[in-house]
Tab-separated table of C-alpha atoms and ligand atoms in Angstrom:
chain	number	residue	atom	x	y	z
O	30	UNK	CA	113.394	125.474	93.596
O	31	UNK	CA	114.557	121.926	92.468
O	32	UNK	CA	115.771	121.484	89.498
O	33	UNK	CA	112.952	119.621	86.766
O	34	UNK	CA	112.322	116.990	85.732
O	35	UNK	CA	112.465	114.276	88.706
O	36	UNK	CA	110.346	111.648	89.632
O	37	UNK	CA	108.715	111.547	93.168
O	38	UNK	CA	108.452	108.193	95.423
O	39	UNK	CA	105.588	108.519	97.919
O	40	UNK	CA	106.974	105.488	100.189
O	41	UNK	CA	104.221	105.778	102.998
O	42	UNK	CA	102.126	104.718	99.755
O	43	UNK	CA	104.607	101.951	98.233
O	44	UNK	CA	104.346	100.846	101.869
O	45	UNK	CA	100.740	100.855	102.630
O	46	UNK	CA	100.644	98.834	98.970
O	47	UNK	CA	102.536	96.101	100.576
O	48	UNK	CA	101.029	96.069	103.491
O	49	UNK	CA	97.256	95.759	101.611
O	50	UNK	CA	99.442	93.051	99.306
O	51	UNK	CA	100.525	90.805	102.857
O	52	UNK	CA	97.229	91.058	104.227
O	53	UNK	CA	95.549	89.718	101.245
O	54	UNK	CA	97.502	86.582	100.634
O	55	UNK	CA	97.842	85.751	104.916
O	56	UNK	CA	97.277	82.368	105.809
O	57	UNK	CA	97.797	81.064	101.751
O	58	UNK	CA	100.658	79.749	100.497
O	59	UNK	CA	101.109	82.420	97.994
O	60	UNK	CA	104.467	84.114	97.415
O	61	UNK	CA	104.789	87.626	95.226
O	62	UNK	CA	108.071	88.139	93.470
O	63	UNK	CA	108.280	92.200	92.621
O	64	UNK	CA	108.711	92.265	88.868
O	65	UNK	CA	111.913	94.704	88.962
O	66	UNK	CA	111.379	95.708	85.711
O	67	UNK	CA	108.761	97.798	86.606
O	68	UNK	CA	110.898	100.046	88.070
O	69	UNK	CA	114.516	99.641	89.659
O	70	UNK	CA	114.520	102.533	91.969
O	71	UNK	CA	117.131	101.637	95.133
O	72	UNK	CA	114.875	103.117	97.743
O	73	UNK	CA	112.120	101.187	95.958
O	74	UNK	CA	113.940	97.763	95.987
O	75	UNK	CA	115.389	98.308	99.172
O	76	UNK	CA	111.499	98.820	100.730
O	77	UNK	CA	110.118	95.497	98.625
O	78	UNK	CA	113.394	93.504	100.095
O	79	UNK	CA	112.380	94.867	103.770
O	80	UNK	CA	109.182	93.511	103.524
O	81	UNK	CA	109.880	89.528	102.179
O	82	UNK	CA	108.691	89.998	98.619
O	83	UNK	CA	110.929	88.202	96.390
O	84	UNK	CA	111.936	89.573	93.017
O	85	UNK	CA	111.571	88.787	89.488
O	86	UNK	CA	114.566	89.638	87.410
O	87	UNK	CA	114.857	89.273	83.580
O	88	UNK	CA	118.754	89.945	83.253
O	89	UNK	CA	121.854	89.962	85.045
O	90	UNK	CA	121.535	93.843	85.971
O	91	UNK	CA	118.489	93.258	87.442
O	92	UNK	CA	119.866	89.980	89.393
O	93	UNK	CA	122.823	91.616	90.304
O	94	UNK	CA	120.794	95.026	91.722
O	95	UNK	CA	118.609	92.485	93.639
O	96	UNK	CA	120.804	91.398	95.218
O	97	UNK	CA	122.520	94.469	96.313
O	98	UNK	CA	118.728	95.388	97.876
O	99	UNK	CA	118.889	93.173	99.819
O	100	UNK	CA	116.507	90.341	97.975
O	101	UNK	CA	117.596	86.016	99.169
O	102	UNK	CA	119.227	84.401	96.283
O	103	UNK	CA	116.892	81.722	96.586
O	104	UNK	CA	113.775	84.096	96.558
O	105	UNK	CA	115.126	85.528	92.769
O	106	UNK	CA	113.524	83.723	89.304
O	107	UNK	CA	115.484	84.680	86.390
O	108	UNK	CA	113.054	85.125	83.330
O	109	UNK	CA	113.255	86.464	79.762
O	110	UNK	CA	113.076	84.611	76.280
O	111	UNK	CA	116.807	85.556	75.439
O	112	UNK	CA	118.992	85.026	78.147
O	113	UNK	CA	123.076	85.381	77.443
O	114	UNK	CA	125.213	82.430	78.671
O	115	UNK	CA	127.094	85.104	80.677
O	116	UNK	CA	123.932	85.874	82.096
O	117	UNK	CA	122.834	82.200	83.041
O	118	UNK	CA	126.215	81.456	84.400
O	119	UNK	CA	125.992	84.790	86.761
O	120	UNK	CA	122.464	82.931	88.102
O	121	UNK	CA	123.850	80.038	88.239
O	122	UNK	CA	126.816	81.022	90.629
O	123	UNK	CA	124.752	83.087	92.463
O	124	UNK	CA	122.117	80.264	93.524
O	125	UNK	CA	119.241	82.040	91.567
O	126	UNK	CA	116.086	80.402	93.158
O	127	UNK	CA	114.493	79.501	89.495
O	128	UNK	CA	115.308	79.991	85.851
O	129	UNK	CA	111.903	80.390	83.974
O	130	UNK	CA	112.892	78.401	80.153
O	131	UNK	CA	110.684	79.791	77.640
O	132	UNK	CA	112.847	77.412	74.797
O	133	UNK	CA	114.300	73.927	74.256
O	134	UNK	CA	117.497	75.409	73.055
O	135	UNK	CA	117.834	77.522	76.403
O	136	UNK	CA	117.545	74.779	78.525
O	137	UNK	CA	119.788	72.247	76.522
O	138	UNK	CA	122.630	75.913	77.286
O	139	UNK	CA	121.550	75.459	80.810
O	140	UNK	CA	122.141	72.072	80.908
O	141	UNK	CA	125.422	72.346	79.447
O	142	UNK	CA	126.562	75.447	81.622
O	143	UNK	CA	125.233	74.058	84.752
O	144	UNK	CA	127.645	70.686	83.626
O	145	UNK	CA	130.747	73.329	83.230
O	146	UNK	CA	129.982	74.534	86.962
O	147	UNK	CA	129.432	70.783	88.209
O	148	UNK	CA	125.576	71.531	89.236
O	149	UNK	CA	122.702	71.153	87.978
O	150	UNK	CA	119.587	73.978	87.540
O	151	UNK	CA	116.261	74.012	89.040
O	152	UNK	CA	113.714	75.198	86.245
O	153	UNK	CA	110.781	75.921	85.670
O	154	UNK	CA	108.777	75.897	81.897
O	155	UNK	CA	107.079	79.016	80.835
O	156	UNK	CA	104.333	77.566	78.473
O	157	UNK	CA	102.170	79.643	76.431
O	158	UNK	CA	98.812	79.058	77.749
O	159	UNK	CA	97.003	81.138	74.731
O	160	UNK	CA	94.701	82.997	76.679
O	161	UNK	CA	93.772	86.322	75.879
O	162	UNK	CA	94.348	88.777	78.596
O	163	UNK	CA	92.118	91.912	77.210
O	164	UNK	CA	94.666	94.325	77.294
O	165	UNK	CA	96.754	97.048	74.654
O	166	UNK	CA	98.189	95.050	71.816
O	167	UNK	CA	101.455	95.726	73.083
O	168	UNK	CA	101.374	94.121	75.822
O	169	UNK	CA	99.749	90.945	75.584
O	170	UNK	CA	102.214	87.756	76.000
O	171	UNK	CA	99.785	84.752	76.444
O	172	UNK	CA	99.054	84.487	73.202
O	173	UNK	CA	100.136	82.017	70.263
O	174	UNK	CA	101.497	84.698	68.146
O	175	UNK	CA	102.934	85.967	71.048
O	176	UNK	CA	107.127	85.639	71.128
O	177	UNK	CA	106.771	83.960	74.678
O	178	UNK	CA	106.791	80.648	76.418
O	179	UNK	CA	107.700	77.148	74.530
O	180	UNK	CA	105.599	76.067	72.030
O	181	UNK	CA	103.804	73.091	72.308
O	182	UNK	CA	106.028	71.654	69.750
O	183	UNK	CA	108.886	72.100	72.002
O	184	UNK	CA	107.460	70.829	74.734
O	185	UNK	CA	106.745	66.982	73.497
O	186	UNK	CA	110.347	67.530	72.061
O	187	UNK	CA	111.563	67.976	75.501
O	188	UNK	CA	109.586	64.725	76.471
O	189	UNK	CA	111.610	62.820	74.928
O	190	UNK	CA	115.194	64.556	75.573
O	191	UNK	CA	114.436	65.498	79.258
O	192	UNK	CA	115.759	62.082	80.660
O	193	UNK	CA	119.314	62.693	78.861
O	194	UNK	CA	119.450	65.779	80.750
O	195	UNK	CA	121.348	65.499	83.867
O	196	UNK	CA	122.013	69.000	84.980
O	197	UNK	CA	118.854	70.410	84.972
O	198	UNK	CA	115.641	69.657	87.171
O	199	UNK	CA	112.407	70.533	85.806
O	200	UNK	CA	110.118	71.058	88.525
O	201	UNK	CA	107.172	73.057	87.315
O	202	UNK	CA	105.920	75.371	85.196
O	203	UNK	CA	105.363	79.800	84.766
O	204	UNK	CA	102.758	81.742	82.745
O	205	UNK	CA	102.376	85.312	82.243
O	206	UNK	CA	99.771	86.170	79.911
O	207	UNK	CA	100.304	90.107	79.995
O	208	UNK	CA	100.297	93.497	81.437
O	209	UNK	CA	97.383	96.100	82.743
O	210	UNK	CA	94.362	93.685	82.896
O	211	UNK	CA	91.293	94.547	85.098
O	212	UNK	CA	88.605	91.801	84.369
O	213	UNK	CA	89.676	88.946	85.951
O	214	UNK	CA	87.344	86.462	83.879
O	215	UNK	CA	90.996	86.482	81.631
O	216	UNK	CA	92.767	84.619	85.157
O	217	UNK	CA	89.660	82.260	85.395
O	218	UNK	CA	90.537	81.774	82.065
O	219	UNK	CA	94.266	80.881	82.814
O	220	UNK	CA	93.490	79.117	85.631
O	221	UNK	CA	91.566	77.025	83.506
O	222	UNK	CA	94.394	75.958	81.365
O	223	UNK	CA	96.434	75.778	84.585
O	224	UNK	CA	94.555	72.767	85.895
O	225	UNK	CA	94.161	70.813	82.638
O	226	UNK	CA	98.291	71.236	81.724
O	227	UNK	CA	99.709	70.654	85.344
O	228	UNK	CA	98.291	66.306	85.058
O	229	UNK	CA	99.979	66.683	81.592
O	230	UNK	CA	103.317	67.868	83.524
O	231	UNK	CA	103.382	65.416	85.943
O	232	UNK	CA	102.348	62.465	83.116
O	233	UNK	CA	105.302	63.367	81.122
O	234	UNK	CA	108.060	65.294	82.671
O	235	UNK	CA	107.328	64.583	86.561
O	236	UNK	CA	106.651	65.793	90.520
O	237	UNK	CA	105.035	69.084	90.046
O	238	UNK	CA	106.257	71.178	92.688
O	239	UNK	CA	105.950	74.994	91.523
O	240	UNK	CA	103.671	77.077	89.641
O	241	UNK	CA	104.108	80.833	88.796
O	242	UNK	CA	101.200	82.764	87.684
O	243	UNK	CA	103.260	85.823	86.903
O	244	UNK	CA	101.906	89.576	87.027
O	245	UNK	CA	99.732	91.670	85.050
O	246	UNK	CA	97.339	92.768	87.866
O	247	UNK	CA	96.351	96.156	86.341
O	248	UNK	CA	95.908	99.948	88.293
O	249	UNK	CA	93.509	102.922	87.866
O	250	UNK	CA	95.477	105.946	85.557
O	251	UNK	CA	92.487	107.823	85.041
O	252	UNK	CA	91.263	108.263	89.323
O	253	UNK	CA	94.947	107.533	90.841
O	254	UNK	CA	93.657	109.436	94.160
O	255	UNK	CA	90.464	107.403	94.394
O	256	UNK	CA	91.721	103.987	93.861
O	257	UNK	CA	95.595	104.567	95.076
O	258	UNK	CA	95.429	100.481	95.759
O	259	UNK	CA	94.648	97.997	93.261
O	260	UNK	CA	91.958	95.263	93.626
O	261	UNK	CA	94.459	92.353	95.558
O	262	UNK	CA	91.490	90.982	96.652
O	263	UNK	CA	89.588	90.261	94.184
O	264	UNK	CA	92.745	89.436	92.319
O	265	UNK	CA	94.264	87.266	94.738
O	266	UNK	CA	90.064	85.374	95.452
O	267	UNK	CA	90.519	84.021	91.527
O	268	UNK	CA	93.251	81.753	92.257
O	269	UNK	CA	91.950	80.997	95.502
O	270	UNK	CA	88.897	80.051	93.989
O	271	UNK	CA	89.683	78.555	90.051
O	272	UNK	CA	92.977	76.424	90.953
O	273	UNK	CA	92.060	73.172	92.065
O	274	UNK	CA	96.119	71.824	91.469
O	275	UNK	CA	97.052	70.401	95.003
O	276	UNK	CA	96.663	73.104	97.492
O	277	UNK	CA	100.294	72.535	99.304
O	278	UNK	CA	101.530	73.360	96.013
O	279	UNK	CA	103.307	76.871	96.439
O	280	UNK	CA	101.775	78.979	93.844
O	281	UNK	CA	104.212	82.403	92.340
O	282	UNK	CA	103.132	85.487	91.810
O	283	UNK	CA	105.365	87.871	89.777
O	284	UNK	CA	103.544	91.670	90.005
O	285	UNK	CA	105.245	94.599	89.151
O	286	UNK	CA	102.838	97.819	88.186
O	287	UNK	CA	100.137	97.187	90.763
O	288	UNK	CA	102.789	97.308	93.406
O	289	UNK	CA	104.966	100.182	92.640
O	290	UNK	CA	102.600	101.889	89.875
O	291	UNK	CA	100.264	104.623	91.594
O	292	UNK	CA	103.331	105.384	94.502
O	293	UNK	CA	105.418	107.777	91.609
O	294	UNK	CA	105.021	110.708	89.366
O	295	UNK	CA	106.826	112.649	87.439
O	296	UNK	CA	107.400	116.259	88.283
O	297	UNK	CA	108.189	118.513	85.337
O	298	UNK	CA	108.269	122.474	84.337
O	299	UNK	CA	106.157	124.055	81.239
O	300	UNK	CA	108.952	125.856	79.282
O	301	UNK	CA	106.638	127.541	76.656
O	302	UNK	CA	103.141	128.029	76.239
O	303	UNK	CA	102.173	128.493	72.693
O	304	UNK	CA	99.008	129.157	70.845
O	305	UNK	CA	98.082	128.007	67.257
O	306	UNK	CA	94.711	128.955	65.646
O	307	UNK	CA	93.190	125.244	66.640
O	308	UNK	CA	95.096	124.558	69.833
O	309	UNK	CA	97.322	125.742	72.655
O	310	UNK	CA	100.305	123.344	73.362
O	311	UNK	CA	102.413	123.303	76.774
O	312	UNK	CA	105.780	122.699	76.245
O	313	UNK	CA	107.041	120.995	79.029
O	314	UNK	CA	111.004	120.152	80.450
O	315	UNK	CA	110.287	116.583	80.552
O	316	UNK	CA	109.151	114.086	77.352
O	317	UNK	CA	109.149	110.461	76.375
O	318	UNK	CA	112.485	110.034	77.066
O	319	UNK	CA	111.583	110.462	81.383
O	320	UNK	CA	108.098	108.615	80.670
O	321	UNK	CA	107.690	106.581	77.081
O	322	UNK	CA	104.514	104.862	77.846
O	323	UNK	CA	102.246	107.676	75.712
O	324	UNK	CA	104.225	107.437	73.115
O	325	UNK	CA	105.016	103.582	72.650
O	326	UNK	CA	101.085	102.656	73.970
O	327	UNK	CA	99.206	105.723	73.880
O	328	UNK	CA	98.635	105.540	77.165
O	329	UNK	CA	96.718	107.464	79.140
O	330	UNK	CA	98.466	109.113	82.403
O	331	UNK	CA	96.674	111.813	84.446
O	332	UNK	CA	97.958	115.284	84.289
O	333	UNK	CA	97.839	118.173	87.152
O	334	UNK	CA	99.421	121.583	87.682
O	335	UNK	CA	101.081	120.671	91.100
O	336	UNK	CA	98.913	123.469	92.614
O	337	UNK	CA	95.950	122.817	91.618
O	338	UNK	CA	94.032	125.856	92.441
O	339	UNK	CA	90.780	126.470	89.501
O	340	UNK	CA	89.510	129.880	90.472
O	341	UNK	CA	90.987	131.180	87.332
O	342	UNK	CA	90.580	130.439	83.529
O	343	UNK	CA	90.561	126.826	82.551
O	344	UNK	CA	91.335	125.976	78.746
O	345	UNK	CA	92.643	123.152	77.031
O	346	UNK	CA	96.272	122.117	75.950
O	347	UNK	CA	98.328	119.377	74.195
O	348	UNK	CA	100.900	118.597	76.954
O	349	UNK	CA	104.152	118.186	74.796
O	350	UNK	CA	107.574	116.597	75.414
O	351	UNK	CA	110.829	118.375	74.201
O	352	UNK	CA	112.053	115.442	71.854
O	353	UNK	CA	112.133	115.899	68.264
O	354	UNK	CA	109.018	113.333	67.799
O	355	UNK	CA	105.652	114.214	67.232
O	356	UNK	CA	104.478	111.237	69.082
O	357	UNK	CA	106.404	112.925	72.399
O	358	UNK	CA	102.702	114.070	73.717
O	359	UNK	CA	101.726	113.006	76.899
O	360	UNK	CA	98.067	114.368	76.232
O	361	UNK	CA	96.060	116.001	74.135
O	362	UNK	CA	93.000	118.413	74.635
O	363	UNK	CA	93.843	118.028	78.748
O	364	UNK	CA	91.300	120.742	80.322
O	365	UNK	CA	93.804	122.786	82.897
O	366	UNK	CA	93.955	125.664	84.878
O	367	UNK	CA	95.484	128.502	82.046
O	368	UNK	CA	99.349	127.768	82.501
O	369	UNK	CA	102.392	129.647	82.619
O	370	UNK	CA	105.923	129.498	81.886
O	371	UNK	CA	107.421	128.183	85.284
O	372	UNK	CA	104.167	126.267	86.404
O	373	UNK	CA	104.653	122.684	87.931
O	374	UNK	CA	103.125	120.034	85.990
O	375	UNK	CA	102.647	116.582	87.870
O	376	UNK	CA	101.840	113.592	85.483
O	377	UNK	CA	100.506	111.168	87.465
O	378	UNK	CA	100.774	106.677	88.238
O	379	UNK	CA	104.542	106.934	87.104
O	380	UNK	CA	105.574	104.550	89.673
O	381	UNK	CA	105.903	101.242	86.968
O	382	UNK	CA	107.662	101.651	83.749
O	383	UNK	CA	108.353	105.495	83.794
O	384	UNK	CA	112.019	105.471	84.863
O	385	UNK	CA	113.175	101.835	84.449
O	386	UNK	CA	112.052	102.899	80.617
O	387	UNK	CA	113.330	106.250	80.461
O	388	UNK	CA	116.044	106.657	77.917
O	389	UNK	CA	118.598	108.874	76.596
O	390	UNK	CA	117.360	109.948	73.309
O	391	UNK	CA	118.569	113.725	72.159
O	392	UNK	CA	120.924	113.799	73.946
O	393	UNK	CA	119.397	113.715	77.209
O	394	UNK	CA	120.689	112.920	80.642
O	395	UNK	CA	119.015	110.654	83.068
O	396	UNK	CA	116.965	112.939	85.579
O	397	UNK	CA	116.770	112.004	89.288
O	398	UNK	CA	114.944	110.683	91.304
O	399	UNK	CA	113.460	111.731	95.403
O	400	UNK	CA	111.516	109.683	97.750
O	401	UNK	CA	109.180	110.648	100.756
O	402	UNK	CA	108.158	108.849	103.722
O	403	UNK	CA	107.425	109.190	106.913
O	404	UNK	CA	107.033	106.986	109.670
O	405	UNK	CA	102.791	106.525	109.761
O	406	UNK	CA	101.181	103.755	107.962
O	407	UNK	CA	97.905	104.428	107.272
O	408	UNK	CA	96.161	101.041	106.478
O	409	UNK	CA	92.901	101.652	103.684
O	410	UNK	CA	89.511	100.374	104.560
O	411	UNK	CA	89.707	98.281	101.614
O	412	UNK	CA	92.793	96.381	102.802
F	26	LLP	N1	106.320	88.600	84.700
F	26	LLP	C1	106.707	88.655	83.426
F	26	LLP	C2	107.220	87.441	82.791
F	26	LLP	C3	106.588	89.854	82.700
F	26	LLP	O1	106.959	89.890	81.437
F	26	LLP	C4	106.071	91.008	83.340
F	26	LLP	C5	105.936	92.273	82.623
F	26	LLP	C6	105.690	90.907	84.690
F	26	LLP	C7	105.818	89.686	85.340
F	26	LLP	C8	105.125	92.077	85.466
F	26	LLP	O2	103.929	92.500	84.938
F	26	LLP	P1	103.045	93.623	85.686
F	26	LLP	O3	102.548	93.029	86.961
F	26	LLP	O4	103.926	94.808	85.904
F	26	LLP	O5	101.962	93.904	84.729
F	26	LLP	N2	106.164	98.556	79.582
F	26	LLP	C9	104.777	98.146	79.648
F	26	LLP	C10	104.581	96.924	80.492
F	26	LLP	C11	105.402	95.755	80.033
F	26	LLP	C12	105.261	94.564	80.925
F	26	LLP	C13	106.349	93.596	80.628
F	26	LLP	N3	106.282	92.403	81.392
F	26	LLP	C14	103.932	99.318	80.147
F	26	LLP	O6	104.497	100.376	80.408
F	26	LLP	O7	102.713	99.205	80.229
């Protein structure tokens, strides 16, 4: 038997994701950059490069393993609010397609590195458009007290220094207003803001020629099997409908979980099974340090025994990690056919953020990873 913990890639699904993904925005002049923090998988990467997604990298690893997928220089943005100068100067050598600023002092270092190299940088602002996305605490970015974006502060401070810049190009400006959302009234709501800041762009700073929307386009954890695709379409119909900027205006997508999200899971032994007088607990081989997301967000991720037959008992467990936290609990009171020592535990939607996250706390070694595919694509009603 193989050896537990792993994760599992279903690629026919990651596939038939992409394919529901390219149908939806056919005909628009929409372009979805993976978000490759989500999860850096090779196999993964390599099947987003194959099929002309570009990617959305927040640091030079992720630039540099971009790359080696396969993903066009000039399809990369570079993101993140603290950037390295080692890191900007690897973009900028490379020909990164935009840097996404989210402060005055990183773009008066850009400035000055792209000056070193004798070029200049196209950029792009990330403003903070204060919009609530209705999502966990944790992670919400589009709002004020929210670490992300320039302020508006910054912004009529850059007014007035932009035209002593000479290495850097500001062409346009990036929002991403956080992580798991489902009602879309929150990207009416950015959209919104969208249309009253892009006249203010091209007032003060100048030709608006790019706008990036980012991610956040949330996916089912509670019925993974019924809804293995997120809602594109109805995702994809908001901009169509709420952005009335210029419609040759390219408009940037950056999604991460809803494309790689419901294709993984992690596959993972019960060690123990003990009972208390209140509970039973399953002790299983793999914890937060292979999936962190119950832990850090109390998230909810479906849990199955990997044959699950219910002819026999049923009874409830906490499903417990191995790490020396009592936060490592993936679930608690999870109704389950009666478990053994030895029985194969699948949690479920581990596709985004389980390994890209996983860590090696106690001592633990990084656990691998195997994909399946085969050569069918089944294309969803839906899609
Ligand atoms: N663009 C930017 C600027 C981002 O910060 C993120 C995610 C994305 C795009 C992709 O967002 P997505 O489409 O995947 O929602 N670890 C958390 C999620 C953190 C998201 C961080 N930023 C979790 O496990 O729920």
């Amino acid at each position: 038997m193989t050896q537990t913990p792993y994760y599992f890639y279903d690629l026919d699904l990651l596939n038939e994701t992409l394919s529901c993904l390219e149908s939806n925005i056919k005909g628009t002049n929409f372009k979805v950059h993976y978000a490759v923090k989500a999860n850096n998988n090779r196999d993964i990467l390599e099947t987003i490069s194959k099929k002309g997604l570009g990617a959305d990298c927040v640091s030079g690893g992720e630039i540099r393993w971009s790359l080696e997928s396969g993903f066009s220089p000039s399809e990369i943005v570079f993101a993140g609010v603290g950037k390295t100068d080692e890191e900007i100067l690897y973009a900028l050598e490379n020909e990164v397609g935009m840097i996404h600023c989210e402060s005055l002092q990183e773009i008066l270092v850009i400035n000055e590195l792209a000056e070193r190299l004798n070029t200049y940088a196209t950029i792009a602002l990330r403003l903070n458009p204060n919009v609530n996305p209705l999502t966990h605490e944790k992670i919400s970015t589009g709002l004020k007290e929210n670490k992300f974006g320039l302020t508006s502060l910054e912004f009529e401070e850059l007014i007035q220094l932009y035209p002593s810049l000479n290495n850097v190009r500001i062409v346009g400006l990036h929002f991403h207003i956080g992580s798991q959302i489902h009602d879309m009234s929150v990207y009416v709501e950015l959209c919104d803001r969208i249309n009253e800041l892009v006249p203010l762009f091209e007032e003060h700073i100048g030709e608006f020629t790019y706008l990036n929307v980012g991610g956040g386009l949330g996916i089912d954890y509670f019925e993974p099997d019924e809804n293995p695709i997120p809602e594109f379409k109805e995702y994809f119909e908001v901009f169509k409908e709420a952005l009335t900027i210029d419609p040759s205006i390219p408009v940037h997508f950056e999604l991460g979980r809803s494309i790689v999200g419901q294709c993984g899971s992690l596959h993972t032994k019960v060690l123990y099974v003990k009972r208390s007088e209140e509970k039973n607990f399953a002790v299983l081989d793999a914890g937060m340090t292979e999936l962190l997301r119950p832990a850090l967000y109390n998230a909810y991720h479906k849990i199955e025994r990997l044959d699950n037959v219910t002819s026999g008992e049923e009874l409830h467990y906490d499903i417990v990690g191995p790490i020396c936290e009592s936060s490592d609990c993936f679930g608690r009171d999870i109704l389950l056919p009666e478990l053994k020592r030895g029985d194969i535990i699948t949690i479920r939607s581990c596709g985004a953020y389980a390994e890209s996250m996983s860590l090696n706390y106690n001592g633990r070694d990084k656990v691998p990873s195997y994909v399946h595919s085969s050569s069918e694509l089944v294309m969803r009603e839906k899609c």
